[in-house]
mmCIF file of C-alpha atoms and ligand atoms in Angstrom:
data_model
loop_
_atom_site.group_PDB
_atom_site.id
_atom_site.type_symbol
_atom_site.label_atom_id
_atom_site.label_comp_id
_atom_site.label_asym_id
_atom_site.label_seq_id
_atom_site.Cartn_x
_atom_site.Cartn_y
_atom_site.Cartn_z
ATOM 1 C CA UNK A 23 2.491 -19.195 -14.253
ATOM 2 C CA UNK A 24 5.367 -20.374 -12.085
ATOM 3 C CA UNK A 25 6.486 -23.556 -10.296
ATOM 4 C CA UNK A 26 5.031 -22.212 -7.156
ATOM 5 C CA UNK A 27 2.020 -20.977 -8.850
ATOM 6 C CA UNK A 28 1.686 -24.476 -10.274
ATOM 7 C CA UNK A 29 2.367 -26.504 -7.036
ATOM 8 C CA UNK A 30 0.144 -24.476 -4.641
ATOM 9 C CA UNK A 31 -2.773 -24.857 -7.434
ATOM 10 C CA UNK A 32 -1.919 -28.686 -7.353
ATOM 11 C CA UNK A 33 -2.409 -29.029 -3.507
ATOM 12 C CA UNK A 34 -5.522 -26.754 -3.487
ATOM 13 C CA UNK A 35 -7.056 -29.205 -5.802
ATOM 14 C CA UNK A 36 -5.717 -32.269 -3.648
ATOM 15 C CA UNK A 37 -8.679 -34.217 -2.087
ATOM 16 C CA UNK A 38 -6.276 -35.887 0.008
ATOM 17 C CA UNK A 39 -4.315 -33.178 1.424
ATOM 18 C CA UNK A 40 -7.993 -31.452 1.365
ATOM 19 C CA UNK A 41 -9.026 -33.772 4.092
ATOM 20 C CA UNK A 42 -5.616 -33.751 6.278
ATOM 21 C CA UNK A 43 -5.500 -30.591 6.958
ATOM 22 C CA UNK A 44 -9.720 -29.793 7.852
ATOM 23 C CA UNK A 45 -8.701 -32.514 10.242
ATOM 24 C CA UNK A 46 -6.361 -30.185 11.713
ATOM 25 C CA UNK A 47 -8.005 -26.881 11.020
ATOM 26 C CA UNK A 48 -8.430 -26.038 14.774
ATOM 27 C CA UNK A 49 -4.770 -26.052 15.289
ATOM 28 C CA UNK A 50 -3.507 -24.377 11.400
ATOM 29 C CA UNK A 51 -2.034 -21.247 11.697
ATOM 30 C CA UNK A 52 -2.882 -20.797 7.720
ATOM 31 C CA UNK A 53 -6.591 -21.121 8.669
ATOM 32 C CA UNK A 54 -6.787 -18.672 11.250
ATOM 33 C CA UNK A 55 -4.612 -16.165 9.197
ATOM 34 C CA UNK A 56 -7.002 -16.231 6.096
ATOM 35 C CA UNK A 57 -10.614 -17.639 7.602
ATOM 36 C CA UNK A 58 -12.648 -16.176 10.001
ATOM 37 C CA UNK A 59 -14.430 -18.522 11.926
ATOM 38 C CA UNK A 60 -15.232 -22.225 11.553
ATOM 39 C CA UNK A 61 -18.956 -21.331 11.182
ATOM 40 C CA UNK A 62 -21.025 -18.557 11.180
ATOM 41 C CA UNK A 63 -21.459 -17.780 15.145
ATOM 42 C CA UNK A 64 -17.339 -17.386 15.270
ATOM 43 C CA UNK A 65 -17.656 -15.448 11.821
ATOM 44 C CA UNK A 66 -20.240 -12.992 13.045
ATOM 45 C CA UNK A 67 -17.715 -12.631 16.227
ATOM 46 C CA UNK A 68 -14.777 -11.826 14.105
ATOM 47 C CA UNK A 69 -16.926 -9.153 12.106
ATOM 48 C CA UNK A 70 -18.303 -7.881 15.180
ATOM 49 C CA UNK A 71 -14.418 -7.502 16.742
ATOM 50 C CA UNK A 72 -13.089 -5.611 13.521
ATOM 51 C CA UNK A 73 -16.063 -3.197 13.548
ATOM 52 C CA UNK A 74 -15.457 -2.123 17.439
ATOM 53 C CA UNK A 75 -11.549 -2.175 17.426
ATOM 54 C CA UNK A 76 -10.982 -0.795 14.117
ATOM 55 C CA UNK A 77 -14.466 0.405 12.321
ATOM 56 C CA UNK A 78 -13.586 -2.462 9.577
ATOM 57 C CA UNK A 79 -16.715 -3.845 7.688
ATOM 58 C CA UNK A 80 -17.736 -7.721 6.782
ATOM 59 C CA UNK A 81 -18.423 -9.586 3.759
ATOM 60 C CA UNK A 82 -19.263 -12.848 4.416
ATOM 61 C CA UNK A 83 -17.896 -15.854 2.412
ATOM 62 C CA UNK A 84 -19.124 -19.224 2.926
ATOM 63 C CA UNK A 85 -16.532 -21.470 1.714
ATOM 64 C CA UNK A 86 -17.336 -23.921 -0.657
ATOM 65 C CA UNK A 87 -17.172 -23.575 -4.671
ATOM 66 C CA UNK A 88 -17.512 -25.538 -7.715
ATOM 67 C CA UNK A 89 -20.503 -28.081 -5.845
ATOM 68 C CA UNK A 90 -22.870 -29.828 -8.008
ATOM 69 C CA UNK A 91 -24.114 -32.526 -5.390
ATOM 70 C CA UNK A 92 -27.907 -30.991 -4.435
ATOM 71 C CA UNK A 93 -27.665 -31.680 -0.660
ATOM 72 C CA UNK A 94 -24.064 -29.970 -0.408
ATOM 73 C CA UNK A 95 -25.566 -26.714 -2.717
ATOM 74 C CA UNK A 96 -28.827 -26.697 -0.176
ATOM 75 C CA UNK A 97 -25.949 -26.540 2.543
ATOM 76 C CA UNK A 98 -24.242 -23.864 1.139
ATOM 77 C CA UNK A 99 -27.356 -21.597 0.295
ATOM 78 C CA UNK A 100 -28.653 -22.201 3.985
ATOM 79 C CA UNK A 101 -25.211 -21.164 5.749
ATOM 80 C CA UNK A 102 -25.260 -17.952 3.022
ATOM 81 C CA UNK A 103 -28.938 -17.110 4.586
ATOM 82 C CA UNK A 104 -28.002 -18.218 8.182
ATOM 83 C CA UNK A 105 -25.165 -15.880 7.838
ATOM 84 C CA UNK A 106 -27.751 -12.710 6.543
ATOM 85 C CA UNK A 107 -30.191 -13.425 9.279
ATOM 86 C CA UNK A 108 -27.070 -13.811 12.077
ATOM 87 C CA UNK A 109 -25.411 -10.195 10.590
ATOM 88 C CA UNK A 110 -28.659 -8.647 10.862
ATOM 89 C CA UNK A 111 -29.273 -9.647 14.695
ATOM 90 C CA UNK A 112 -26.034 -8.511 15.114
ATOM 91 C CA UNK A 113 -26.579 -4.807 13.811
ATOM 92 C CA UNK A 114 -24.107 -5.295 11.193
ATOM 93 C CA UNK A 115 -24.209 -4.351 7.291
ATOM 94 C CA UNK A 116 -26.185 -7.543 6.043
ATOM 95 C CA UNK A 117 -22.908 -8.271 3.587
ATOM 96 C CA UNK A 118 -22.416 -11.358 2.169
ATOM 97 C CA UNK A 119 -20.675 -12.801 -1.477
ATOM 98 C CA UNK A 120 -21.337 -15.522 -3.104
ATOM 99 C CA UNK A 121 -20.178 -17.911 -5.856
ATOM 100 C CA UNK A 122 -22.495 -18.636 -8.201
ATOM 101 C CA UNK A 123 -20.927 -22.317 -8.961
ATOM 102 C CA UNK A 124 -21.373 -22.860 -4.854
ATOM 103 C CA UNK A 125 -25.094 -22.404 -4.914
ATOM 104 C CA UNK A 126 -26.466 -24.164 -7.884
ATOM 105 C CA UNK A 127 -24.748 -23.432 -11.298
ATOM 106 C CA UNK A 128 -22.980 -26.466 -11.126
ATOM 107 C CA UNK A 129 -26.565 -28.349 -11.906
ATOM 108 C CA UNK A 130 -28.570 -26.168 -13.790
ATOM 109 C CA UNK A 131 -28.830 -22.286 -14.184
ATOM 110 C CA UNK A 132 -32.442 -22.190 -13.144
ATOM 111 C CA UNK A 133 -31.098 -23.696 -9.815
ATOM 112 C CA UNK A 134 -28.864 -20.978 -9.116
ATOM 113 C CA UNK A 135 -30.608 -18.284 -10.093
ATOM 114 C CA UNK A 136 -33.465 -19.510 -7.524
ATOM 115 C CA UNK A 137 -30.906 -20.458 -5.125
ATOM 116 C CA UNK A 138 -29.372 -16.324 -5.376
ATOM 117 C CA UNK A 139 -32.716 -15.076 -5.184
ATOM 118 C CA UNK A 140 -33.238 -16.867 -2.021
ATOM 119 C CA UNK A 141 -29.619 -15.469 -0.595
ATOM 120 C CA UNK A 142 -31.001 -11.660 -2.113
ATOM 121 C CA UNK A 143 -34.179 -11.912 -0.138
ATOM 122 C CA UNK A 144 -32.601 -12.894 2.889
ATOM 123 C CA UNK A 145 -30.045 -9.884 2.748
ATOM 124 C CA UNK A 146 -33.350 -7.670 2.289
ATOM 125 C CA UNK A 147 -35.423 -9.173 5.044
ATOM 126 C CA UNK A 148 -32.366 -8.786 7.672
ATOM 127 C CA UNK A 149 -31.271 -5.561 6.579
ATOM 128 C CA UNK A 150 -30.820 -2.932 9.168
ATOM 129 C CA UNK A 151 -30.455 0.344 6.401
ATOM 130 C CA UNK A 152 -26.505 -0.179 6.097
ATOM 131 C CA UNK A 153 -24.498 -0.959 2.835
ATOM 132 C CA UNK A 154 -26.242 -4.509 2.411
ATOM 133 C CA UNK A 155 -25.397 -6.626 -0.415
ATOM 134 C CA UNK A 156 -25.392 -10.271 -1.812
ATOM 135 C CA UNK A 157 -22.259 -9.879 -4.156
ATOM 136 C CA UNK A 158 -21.738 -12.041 -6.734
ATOM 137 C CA UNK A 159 -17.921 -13.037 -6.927
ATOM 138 C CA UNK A 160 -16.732 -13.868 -10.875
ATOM 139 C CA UNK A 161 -15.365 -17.130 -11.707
ATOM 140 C CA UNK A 162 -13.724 -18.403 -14.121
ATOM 141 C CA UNK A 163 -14.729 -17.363 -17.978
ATOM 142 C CA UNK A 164 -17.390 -20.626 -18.529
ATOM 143 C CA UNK A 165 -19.494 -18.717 -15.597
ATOM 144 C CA UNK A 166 -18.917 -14.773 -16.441
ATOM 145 C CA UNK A 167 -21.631 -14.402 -18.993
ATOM 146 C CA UNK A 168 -24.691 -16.362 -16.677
ATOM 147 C CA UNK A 169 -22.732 -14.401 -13.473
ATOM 148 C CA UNK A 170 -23.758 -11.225 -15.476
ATOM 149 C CA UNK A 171 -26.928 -12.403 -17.193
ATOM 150 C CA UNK A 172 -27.761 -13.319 -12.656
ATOM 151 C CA UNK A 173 -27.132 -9.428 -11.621
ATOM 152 C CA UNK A 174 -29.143 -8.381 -14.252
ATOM 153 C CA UNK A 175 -31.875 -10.685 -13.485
ATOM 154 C CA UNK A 176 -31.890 -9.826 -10.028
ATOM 155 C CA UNK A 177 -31.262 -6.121 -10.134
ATOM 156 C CA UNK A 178 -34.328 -5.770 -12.580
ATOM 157 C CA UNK A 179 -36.260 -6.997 -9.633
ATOM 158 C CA UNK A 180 -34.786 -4.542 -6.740
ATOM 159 C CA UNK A 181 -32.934 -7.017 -5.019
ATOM 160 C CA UNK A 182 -29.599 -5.783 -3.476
ATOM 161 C CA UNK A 183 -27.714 -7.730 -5.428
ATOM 162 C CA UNK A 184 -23.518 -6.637 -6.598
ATOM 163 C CA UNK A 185 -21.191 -7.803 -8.875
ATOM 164 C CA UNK A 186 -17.798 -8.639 -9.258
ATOM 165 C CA UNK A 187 -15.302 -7.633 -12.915
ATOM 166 C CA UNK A 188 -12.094 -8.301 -13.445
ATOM 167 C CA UNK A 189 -9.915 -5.842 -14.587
ATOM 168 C CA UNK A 190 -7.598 -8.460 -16.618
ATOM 169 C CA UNK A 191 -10.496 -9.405 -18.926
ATOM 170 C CA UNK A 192 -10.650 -6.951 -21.552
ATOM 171 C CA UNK A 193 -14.782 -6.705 -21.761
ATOM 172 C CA UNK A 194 -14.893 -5.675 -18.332
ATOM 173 C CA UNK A 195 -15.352 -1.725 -19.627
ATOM 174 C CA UNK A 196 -18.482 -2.847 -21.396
ATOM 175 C CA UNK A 197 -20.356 -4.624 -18.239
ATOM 176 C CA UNK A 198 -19.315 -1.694 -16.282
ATOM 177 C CA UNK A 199 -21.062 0.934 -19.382
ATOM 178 C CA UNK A 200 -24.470 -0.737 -17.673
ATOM 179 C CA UNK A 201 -23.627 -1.405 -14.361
ATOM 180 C CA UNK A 202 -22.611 2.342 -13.243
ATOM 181 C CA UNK A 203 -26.430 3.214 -14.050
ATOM 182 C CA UNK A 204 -27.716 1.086 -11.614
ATOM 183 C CA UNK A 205 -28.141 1.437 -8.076
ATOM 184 C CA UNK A 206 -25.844 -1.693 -7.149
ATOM 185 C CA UNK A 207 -22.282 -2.183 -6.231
ATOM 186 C CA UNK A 208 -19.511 -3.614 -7.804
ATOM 187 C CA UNK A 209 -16.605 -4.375 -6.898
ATOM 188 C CA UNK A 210 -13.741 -4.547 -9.433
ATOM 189 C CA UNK A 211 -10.665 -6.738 -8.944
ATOM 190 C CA UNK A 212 -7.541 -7.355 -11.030
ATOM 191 C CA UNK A 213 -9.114 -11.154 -11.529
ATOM 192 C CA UNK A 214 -7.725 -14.384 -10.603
ATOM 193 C CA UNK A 215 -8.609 -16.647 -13.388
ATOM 194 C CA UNK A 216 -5.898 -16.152 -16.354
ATOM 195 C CA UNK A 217 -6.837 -16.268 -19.733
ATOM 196 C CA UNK A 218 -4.448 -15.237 -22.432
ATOM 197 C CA UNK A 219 -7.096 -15.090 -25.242
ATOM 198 C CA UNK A 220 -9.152 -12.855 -23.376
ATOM 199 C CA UNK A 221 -7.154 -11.292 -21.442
ATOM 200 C CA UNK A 222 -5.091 -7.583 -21.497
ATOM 201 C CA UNK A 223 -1.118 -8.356 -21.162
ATOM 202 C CA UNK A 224 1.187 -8.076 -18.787
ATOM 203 C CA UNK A 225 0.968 -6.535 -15.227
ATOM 204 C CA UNK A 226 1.244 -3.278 -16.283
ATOM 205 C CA UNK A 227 -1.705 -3.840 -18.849
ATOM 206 C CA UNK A 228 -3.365 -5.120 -15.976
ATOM 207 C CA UNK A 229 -3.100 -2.334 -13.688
ATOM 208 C CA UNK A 230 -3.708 -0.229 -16.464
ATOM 209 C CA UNK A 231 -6.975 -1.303 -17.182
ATOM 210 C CA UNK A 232 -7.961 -1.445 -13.441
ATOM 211 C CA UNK A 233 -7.302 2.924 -12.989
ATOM 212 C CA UNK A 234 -10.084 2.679 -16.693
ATOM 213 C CA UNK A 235 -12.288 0.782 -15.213
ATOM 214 C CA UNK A 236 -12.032 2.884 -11.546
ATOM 215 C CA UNK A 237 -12.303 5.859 -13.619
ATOM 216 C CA UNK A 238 -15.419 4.795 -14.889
ATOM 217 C CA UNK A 239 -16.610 4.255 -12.045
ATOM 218 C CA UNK A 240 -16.335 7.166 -9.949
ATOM 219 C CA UNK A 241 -18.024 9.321 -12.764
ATOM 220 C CA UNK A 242 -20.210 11.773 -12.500
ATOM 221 C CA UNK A 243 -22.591 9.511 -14.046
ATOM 222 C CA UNK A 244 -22.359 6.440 -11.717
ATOM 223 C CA UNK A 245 -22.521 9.211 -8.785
ATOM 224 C CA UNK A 246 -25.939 10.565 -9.999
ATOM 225 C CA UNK A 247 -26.908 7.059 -10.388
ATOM 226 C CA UNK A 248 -26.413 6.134 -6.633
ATOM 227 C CA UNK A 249 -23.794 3.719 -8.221
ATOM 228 C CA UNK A 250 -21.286 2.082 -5.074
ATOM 229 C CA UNK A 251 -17.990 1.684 -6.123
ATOM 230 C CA UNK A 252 -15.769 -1.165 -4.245
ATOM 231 C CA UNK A 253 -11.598 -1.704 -5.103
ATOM 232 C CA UNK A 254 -11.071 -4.922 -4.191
ATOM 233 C CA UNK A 255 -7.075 -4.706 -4.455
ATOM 234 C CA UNK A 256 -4.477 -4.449 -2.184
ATOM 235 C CA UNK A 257 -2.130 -2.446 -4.423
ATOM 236 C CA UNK A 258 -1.465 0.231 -2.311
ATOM 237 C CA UNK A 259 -0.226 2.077 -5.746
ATOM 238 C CA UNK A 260 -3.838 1.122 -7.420
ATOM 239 C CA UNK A 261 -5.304 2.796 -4.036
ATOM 240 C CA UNK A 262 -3.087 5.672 -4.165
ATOM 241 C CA UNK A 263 -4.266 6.871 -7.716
ATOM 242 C CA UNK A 264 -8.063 5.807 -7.083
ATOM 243 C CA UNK A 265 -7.696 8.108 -4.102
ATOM 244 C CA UNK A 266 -6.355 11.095 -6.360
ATOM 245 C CA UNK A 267 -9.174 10.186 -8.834
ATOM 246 C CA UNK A 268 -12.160 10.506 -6.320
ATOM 247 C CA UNK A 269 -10.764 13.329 -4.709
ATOM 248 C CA UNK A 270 -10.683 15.157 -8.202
ATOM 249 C CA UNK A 271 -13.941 14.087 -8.874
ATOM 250 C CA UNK A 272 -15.694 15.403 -5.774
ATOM 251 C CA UNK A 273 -16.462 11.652 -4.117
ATOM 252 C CA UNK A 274 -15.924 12.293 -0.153
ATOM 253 C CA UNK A 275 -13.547 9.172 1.133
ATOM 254 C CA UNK A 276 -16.925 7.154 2.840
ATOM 255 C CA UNK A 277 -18.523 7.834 -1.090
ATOM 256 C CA UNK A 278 -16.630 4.290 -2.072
ATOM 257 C CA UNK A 279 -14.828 1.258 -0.222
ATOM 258 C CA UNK A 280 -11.870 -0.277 -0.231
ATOM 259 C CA UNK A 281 -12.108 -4.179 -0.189
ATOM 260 C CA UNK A 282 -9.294 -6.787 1.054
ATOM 261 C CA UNK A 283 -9.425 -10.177 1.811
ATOM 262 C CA UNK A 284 -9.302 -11.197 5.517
ATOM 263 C CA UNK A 285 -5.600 -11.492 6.731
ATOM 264 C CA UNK A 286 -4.018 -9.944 3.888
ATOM 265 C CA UNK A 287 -2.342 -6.906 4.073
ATOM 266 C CA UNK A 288 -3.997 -6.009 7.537
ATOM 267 C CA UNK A 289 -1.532 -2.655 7.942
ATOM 268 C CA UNK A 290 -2.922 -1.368 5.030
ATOM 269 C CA UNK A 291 -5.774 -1.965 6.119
ATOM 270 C CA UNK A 292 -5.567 -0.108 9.191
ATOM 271 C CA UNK A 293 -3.600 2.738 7.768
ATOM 272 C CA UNK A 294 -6.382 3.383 5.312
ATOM 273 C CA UNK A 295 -9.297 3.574 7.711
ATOM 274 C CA UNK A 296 -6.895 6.093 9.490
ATOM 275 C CA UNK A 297 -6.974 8.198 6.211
ATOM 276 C CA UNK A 298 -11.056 8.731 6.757
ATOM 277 C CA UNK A 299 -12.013 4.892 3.893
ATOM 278 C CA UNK A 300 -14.087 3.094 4.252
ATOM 279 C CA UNK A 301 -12.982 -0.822 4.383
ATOM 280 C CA UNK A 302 -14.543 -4.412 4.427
ATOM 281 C CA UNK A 303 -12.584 -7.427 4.690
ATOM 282 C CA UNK A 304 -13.895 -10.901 2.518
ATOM 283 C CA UNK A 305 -14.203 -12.841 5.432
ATOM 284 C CA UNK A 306 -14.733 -16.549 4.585
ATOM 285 C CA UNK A 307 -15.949 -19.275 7.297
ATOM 286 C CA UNK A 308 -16.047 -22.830 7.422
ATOM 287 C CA UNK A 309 -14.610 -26.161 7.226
ATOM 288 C CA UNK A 310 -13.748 -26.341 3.696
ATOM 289 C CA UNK A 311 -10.927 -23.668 4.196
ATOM 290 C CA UNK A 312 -7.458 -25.445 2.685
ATOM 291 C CA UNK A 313 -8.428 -24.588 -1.251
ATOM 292 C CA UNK A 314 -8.825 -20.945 0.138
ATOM 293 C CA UNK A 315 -5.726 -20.554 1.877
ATOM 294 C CA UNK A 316 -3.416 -22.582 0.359
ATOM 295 C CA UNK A 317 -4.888 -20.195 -2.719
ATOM 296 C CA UNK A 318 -3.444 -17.296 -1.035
ATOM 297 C CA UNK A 319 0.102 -18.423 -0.666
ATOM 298 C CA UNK A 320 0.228 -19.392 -4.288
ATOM 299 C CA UNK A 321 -0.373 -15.276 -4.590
ATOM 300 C CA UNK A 322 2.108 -14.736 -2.579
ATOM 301 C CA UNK A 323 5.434 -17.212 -1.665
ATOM 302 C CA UNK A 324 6.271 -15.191 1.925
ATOM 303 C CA UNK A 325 2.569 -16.931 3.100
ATOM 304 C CA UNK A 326 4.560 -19.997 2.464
ATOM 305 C CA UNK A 327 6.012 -19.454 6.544
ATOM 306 C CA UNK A 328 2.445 -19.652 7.551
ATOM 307 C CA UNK A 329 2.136 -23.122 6.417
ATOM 308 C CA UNK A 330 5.901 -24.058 7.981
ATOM 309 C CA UNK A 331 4.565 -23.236 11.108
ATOM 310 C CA UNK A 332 1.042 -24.222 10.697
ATOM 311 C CA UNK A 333 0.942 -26.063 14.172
ATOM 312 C CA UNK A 334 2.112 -23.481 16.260
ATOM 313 C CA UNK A 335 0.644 -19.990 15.768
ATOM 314 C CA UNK A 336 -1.795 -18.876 17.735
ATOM 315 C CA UNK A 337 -3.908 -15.687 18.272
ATOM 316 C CA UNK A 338 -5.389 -13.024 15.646
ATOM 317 C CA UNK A 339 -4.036 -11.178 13.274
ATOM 318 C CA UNK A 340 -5.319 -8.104 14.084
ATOM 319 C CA UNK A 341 -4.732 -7.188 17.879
HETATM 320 P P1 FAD B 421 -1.424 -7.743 -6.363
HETATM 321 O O1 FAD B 421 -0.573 -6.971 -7.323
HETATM 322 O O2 FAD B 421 -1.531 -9.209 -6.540
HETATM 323 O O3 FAD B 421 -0.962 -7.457 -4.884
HETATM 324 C C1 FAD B 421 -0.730 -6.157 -4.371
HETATM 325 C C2 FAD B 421 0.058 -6.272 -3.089
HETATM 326 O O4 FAD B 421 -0.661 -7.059 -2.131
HETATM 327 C C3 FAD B 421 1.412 -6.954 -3.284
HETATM 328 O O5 FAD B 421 2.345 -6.349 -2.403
HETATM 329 C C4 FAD B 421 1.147 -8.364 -2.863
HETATM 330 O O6 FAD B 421 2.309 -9.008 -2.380
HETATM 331 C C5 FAD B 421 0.115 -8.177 -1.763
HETATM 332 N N1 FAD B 421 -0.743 -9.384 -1.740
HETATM 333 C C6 FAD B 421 -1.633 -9.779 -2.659
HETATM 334 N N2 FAD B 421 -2.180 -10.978 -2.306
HETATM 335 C C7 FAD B 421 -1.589 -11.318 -1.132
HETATM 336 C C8 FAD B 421 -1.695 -12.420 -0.246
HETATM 337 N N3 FAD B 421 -2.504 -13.450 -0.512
HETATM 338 N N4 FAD B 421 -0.947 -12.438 0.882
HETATM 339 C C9 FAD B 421 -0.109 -11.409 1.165
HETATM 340 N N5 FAD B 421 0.049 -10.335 0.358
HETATM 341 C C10 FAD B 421 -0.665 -10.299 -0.766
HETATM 342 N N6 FAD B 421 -10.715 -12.600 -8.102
HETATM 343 C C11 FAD B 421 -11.583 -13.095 -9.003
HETATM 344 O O7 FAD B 421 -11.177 -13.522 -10.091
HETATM 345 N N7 FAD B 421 -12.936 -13.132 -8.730
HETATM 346 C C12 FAD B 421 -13.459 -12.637 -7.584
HETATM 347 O O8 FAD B 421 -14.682 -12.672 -7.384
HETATM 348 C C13 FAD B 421 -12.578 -12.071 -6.635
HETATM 349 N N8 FAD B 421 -13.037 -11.529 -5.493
HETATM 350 C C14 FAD B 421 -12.173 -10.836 -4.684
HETATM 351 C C15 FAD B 421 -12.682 -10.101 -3.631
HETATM 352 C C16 FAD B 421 -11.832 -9.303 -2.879
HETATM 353 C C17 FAD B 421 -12.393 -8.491 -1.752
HETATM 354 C C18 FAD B 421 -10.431 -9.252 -3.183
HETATM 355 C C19 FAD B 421 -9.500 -8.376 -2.402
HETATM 356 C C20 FAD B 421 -9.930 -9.996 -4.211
HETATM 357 C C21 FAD B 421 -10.762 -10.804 -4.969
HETATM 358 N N9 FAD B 421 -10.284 -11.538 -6.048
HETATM 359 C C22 FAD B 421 -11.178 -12.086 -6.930
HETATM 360 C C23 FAD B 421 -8.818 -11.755 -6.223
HETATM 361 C C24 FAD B 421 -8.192 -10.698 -7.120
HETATM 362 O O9 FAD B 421 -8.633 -10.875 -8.446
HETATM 363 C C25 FAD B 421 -6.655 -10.775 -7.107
HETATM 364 O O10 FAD B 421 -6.230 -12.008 -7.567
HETATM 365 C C26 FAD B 421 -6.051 -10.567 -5.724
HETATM 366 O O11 FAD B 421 -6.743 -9.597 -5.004
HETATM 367 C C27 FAD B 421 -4.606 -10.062 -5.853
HETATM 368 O O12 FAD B 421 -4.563 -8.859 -6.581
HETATM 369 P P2 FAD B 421 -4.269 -7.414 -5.919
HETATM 370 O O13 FAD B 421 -5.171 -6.425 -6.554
HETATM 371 O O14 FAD B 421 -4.325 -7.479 -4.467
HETATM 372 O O15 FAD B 421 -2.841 -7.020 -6.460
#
């Protein structure tokens, strides 16, 4: 991990610098890059403004992880339903993720899993007939096993519930052997938690095992399954070759989705709903927002302007 790596993970972790800059969230160029509203009204606008302009679909994130005080998980489970019932009203796909240490895990498993089932439900009730999930985003490796041990839980019971696998961990091909039967989604990502014991090497391992894992996923078996294969990258080489793959496998380009988070990459974004994808932006809301962004210029030192000139942007991203 490099010195930048290090220092950005140092000020995400900051409480003090954590509570300077929500102070001046209104006015932070970072925020507005990366968030997408400071509750779930102006989040639901946002989502609403990238499906008429550009046909771009919404997850929902409510921002806010690792919580283990019960009043501040009870806050975070009501915004995650408050943000189903508001997506419903609005006619849009019901689409929301969720991390399991935000909702409960934190205190006790039986917590969370209560606490997801409530999210689940919700997504059900305000479901319009659209692609509507509660997805569950993977942590770090202390959470992966209950995180799996949840979607199975729920998907038994015919909740629309998704998952998240990292690429980078190398048991990832074995969740997926199970998960491709299922009617769910799942959204694969290279993974943002490093861990050298359990972990393939290198970039290029990386990558590697991401085109596996896609290739698993858009086989003929998850496709007779109803199976709904996300990418969460925005490799545009790791796009390029899951494009090649689907189209030699017979999935038409609305079959799958691409997934990016909100403010990253947003040409890419445009120029593959111009090739006929299907794409959904993470879009988190919320006060809590500096861990989040300041997360994303660790992943990538040219965000570092953003924060230069965090008092004087203004305006969207996307026009
Ligand atoms: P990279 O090789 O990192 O990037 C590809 C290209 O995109 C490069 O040109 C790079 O410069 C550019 N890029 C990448 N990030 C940024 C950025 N912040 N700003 C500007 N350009 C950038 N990880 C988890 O561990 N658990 C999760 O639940 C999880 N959920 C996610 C959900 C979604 C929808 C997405 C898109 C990612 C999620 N991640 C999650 C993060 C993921 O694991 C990667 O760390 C992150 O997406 C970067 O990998 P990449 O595939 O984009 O490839």
């Amino acid at each position: 991990m490099s010195l930048f790596q290090r220092t950005t993970i140092a000020l995400a972790r900051s409480p003090m610098m954590g509570r300077a800059m929500r102070a001046m969230a209104a006015r932070s160029s970072l925020a507005r890059r990366f968030v997408g509203g400071a509750d779930v009204e102006a989040a639901v606008q946002t989502a609403l403004r990238l499906r008429a302009a550009h046909g771009i679909r919404a997850s929902l994130f409510y921002l806010g992880e690792y919580v283990a005080d019960p009043a501040a998980i009870e806050h975070n489970v009501a915004q995650a339903i408050g943000a189903c019932d508001a997506l419903g009203r609005a006619g849009l796909d019901v689409h929301v993720s969720v991390d399991p240490t935000a909702i409960g895990y934190m205190d006790s498993d039986a917590r969370g899993e209560d606490n997801a089932r409530r999210i689940a439900a919700a997504v059900s009730r305000a479901a319009r007939g659209g692609q509507d999930w509660m997805v569950l985003d993977m942590e770090d490796a202390s959470i992966r096993d209950r995180t799996c041990a949840l979607h199975r839980s729920l998907q038994e019971t015919g909740l629309p519930v998704g998952l998240t696998l990292q690429a980078r961990r190398r048991r990832t091909p074995e969740d997926l052997t199970w998960a491709i039967r299922q009617r769910t989604s799942l959204r694969l990502v290279k993974g943002a938690f490093p861990d050298r014991a359990l972990d393939h090497a290198g970039r290029a391992g990386i990558d590697q095992a991401y085109l596996d894992a896609a290739s698993i996923m858009l086989s003929r078996e998850a496709r007779d399954a109803g199976f709904h294969p996300v990418f969460g990258t925005h490799d545009d080489r790791l796009a390029g070759a899951i494009m090649t793959l689907a189209r030699e496998r017979g999935w038409p380009p609305d079959g799958f989705e691409f997934e990016m988070l909100y403010g990253v990459r947003p040409d890419w974004q445009l120029a593959l709903r111009g090739l006929g994808y299907n794409v959904r932006v993470y879009l988190p809301f919320g006060g809590d927002w500096w861990p989040y962004a300041i997360r994303r210029v660790g992943e990538n030192p040219r965000n570092a302007w953003l924060l230069a000139r965090s008092l004087t942007s203004d305006g969207h991203y996307f026009s």
